[in-house]
Coordinates of C-alpha atoms and ligand atoms in Angstrom, one line a residue:
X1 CA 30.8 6.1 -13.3
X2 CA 29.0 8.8 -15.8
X3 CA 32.6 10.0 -16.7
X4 CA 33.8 6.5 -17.3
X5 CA 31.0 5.4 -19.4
X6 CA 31.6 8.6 -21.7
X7 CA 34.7 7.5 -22.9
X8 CA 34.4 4.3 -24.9
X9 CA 37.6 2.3 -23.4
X10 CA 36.0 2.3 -20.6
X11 CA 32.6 1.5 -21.2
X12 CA 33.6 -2.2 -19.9
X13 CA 34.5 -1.1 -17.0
X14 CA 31.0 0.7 -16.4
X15 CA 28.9 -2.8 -17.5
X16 CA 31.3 -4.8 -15.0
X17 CA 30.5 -1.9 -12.1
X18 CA 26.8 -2.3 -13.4
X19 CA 26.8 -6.1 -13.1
X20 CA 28.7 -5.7 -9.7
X21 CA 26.3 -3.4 -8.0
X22 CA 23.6 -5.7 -9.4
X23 CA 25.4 -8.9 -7.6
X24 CA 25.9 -6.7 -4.0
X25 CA 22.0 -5.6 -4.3
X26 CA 21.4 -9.3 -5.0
X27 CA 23.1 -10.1 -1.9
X28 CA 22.0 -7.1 0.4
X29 CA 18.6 -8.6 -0.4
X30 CA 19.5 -11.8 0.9
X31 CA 18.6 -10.4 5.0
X32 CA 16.1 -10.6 7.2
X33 CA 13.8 -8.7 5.7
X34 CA 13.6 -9.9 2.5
X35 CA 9.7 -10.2 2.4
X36 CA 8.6 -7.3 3.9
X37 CA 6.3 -5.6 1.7
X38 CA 4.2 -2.6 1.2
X39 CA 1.2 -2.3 3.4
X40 CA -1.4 -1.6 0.1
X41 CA 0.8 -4.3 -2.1
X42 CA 0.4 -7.4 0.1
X43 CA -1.8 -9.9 -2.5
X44 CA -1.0 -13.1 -0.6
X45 CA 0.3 -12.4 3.1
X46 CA 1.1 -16.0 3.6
X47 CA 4.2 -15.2 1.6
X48 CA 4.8 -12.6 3.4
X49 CA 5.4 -13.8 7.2
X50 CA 9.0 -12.6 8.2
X51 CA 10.7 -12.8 12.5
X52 CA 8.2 -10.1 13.7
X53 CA 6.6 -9.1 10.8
X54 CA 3.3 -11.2 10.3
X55 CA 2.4 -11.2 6.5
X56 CA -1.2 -9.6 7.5
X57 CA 0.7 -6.8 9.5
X58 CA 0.6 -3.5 7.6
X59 CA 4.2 -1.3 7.3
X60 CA 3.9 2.2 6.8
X61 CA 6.9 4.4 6.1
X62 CA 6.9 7.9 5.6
X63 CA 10.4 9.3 3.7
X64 CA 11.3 12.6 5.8
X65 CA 13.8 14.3 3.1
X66 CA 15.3 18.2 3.6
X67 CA 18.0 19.6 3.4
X68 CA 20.8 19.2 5.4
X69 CA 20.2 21.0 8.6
X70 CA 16.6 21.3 7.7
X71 CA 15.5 20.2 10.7
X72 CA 14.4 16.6 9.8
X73 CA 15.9 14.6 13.3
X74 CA 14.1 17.8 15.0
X75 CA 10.8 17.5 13.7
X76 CA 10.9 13.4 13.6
X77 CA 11.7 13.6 17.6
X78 CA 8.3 15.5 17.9
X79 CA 5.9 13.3 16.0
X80 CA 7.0 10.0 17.5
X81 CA 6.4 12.3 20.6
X82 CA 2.7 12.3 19.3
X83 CA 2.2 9.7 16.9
X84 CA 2.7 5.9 16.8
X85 CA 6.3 6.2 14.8
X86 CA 9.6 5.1 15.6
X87 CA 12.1 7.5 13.9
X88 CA 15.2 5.7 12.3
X89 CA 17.6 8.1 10.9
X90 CA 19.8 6.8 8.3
X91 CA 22.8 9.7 9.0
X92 CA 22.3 7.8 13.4
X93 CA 22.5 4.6 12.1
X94 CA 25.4 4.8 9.7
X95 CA 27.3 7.0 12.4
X96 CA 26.2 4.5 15.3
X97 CA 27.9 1.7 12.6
X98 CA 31.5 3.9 12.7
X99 CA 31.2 3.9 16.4
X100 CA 30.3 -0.1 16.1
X101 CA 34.2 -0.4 14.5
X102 CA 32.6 -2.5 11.8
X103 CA 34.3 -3.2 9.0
X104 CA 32.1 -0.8 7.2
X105 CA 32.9 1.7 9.5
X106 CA 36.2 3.3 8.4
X107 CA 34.7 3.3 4.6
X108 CA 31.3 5.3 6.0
X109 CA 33.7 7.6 8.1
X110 CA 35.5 8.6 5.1
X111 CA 32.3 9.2 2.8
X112 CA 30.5 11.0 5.6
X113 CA 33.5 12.9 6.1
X114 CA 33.8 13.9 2.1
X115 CA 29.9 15.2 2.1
X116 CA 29.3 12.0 -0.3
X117 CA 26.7 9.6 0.0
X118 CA 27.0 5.6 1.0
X119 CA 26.7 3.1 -0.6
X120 CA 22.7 1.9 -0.5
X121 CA 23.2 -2.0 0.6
X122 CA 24.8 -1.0 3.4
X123 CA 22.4 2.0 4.2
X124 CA 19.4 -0.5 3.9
X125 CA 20.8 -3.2 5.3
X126 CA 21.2 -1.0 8.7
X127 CA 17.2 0.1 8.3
X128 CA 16.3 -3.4 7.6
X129 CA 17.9 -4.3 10.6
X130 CA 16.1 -1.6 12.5
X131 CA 12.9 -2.0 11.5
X132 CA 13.1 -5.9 12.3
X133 CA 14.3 -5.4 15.6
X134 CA 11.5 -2.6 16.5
X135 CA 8.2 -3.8 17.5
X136 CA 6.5 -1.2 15.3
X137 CA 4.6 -0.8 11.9
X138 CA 4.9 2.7 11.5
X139 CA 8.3 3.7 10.2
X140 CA 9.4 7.6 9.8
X141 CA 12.8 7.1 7.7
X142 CA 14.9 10.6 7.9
X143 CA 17.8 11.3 5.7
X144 CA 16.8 8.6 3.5
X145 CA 16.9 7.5 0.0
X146 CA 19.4 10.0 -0.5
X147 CA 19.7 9.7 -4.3
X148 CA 17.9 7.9 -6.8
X149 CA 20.2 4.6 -6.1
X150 CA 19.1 4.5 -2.8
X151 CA 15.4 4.5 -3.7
X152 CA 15.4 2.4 -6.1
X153 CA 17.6 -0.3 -4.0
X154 CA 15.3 0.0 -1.4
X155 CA 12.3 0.0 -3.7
X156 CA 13.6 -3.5 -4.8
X157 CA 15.1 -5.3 -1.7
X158 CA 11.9 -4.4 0.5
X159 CA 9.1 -4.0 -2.1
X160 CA 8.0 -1.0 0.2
X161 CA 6.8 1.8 -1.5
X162 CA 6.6 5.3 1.2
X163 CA 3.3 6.3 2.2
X164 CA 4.4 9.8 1.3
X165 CA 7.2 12.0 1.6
X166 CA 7.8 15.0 4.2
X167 CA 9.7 17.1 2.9
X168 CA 10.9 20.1 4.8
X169 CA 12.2 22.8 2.3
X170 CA 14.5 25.7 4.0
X171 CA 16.8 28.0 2.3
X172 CA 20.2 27.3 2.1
X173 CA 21.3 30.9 4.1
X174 CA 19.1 29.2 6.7
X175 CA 20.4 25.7 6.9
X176 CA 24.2 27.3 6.7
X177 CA 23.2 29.3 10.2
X178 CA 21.7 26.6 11.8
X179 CA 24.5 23.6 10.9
X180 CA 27.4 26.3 11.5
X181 CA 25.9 26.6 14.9
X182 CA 24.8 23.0 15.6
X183 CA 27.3 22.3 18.0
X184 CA 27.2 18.3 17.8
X185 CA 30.7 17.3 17.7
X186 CA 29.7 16.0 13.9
X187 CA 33.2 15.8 11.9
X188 CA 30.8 16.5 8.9
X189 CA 28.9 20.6 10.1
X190 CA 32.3 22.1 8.9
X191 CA 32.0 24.8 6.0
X192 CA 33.6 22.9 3.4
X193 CA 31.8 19.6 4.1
X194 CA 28.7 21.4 4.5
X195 CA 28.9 23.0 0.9
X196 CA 29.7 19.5 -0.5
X197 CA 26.6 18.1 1.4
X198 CA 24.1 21.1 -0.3
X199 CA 25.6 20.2 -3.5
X200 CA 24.9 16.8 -3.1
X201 CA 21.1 17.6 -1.7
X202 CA 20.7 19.4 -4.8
X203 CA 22.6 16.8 -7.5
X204 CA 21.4 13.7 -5.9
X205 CA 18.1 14.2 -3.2
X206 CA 16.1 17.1 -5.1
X207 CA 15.5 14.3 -7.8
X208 CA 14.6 11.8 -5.8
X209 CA 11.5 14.4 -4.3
X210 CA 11.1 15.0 -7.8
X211 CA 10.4 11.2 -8.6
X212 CA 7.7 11.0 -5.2
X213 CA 6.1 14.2 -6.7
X214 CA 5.1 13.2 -9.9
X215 CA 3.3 10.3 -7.6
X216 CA 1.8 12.8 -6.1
X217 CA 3.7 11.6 -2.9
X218 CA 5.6 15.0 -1.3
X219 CA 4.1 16.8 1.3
X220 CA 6.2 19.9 1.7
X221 CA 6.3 22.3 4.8
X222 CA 8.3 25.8 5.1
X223 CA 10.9 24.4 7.4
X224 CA 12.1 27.8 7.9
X225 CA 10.0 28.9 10.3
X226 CA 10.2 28.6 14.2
X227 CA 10.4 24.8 15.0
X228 CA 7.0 24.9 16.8
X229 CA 5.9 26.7 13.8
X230 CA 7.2 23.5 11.4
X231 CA 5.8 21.3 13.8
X232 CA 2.2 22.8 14.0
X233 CA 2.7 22.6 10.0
X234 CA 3.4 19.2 10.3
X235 CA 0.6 18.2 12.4
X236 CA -2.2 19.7 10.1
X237 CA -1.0 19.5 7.0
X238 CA 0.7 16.0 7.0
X239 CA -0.2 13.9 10.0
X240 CA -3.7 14.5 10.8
X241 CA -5.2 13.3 6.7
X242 CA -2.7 10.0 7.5
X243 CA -4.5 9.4 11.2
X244 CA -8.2 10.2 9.9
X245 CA -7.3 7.7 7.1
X246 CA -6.1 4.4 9.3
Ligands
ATP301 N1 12.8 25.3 12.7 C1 14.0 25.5 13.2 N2 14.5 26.7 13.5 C2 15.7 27.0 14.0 N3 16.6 26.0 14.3 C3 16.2 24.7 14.0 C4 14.9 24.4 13.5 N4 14.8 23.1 13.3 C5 16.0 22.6 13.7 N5 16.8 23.5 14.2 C6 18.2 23.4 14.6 O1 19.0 23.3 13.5 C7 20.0 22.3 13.6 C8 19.7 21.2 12.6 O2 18.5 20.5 12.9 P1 18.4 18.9 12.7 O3 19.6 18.2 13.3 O4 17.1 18.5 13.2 O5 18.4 18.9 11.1 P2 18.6 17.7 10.1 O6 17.8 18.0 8.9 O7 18.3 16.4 10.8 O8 20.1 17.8 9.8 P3 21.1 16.7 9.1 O9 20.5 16.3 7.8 O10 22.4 17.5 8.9 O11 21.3 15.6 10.0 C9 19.9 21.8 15.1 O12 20.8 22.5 15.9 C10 18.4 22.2 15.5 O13 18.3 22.4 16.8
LIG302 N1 20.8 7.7 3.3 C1 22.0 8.3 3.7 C2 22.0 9.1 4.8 C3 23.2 9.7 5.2 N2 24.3 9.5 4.5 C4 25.6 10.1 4.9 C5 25.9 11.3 4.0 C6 25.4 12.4 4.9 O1 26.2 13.6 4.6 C7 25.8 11.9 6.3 C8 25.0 12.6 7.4 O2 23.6 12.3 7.2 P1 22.5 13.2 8.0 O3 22.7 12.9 9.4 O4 22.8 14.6 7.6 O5 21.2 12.7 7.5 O6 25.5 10.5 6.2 C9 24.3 8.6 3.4 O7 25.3 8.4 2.8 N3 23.1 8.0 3.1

């Protein structure tokens, strides 16, 4: 859309796009979950009462961003090992949708498959979904928003703002070892997807960490150590301030 808007013949063509995603955000909104609000924003809960969310119930997510290959699915499956989370992984539940044979599913396949990132109403309407149908408050969101779209869609459908963001920073020699020998059967850990996928992290997701930073909202571990190393990381340095603060 940049390119287009650059050239003035097609400037019309970027306001109609603009006023499109505008009407599919609109209607993304229209789900389940349209009420469900930050924990610290909830003025009047009686507004807020939505299927299994009572207005007076508190959400808390926590954003886990990284890399690809950083190690986020790895570390999530420990802390809801330890802690009251349930991990929802956007990259799961948009591959679980391809599996579904939706009708989103052959347009997700071919993003996926191109390293490029998916559209956000259909990314949050699939964690909407999730997060209705758990019976938890506590929400760790891996892989997700992926780019500044996605956060602020999600900002603006669910009113939730993150508790903070994890953010596991690894080197990209690192992440190429450890995706080259995942061994997952995913279409997407091939070299040239892979390099499309760090390029993305670094276009699209770096300024999105950026944006919770100047909050003051990214708490960063070296996710290049030894995953028992991360996770001990994790536990002091992130979890423990959250628990001592409920
Ligand atoms: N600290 C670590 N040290 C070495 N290997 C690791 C570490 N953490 C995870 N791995 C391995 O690296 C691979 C990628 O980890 P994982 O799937 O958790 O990353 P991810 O950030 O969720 O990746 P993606 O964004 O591509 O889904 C896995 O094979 C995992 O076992
Ligand atoms: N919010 C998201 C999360 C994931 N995707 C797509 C693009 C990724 O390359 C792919 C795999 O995700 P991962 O399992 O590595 O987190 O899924 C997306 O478009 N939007």
């Amino acid at each position: 859309m940049k390119a287009a808007m650059t050239r003035g013949g097609d400037l019309d063509r970027g306001w109609v796009y603009i006023y499109f995603m505008n009407l599919v955000i609109f209607a993304a909104a229209d789900t389940r979950l349209p009420n469900l609000t930050c924990w610290d924003s909830m003025a009047d809960a009686s507004k807020d009462i939505v299927d299994g969310f009572p207005g007076d119930k508190k959400i808390t997510v926590v954003f886990v961003l990284g890399g690809p290959g950083s190690g986020k699915g790895t570390q999530c499956a420990m802390i809801v090992e330890h802690y009251n989370f349930t991990h929802l992984s956007a990259g799961d539940l948009l591959r679980a949708e391809i599996k579904s044979g939706s009708r989103n599913g052959v347009m997700i396949q071919k993003m996926m498959n191109e390293g490029k990132i998916v559209p956000p109403e259909v990314t949050i309407k699939l964690l909407q979904r999730a997060m209705l149908d758990s019976a938890h408050d506590k929400f760790l969101i891996d892989g997700f928003p992926r780019d500044e779209e996605n956060r602020a869609a999600f900002e603006n459908i669910t009113k939730i703002e993150p508790e903070f963001v994890l953010y596991l920073d690894c080197p990209e020699d690192e992440l190429e070892r450890r995706i080259l020998s995942r061994n997952q059967g995913r279409a997407d850990d091939n070299i040239e997807t892979m390099r499309k996928r760090f390029r993305v992290f670094k276009e699209s997701s770096l300024p999105v960490i950026k944006h919770y930073n100047l909050k003051g909202k990214v708490r960063k571990v070296d996710a290049a150590k030894p995953v028992d190393e991360v996770f001990e990381d994790v536990k002091k340095v992130i979890f423990v301030p959250l628990i001592a603060e409920v």
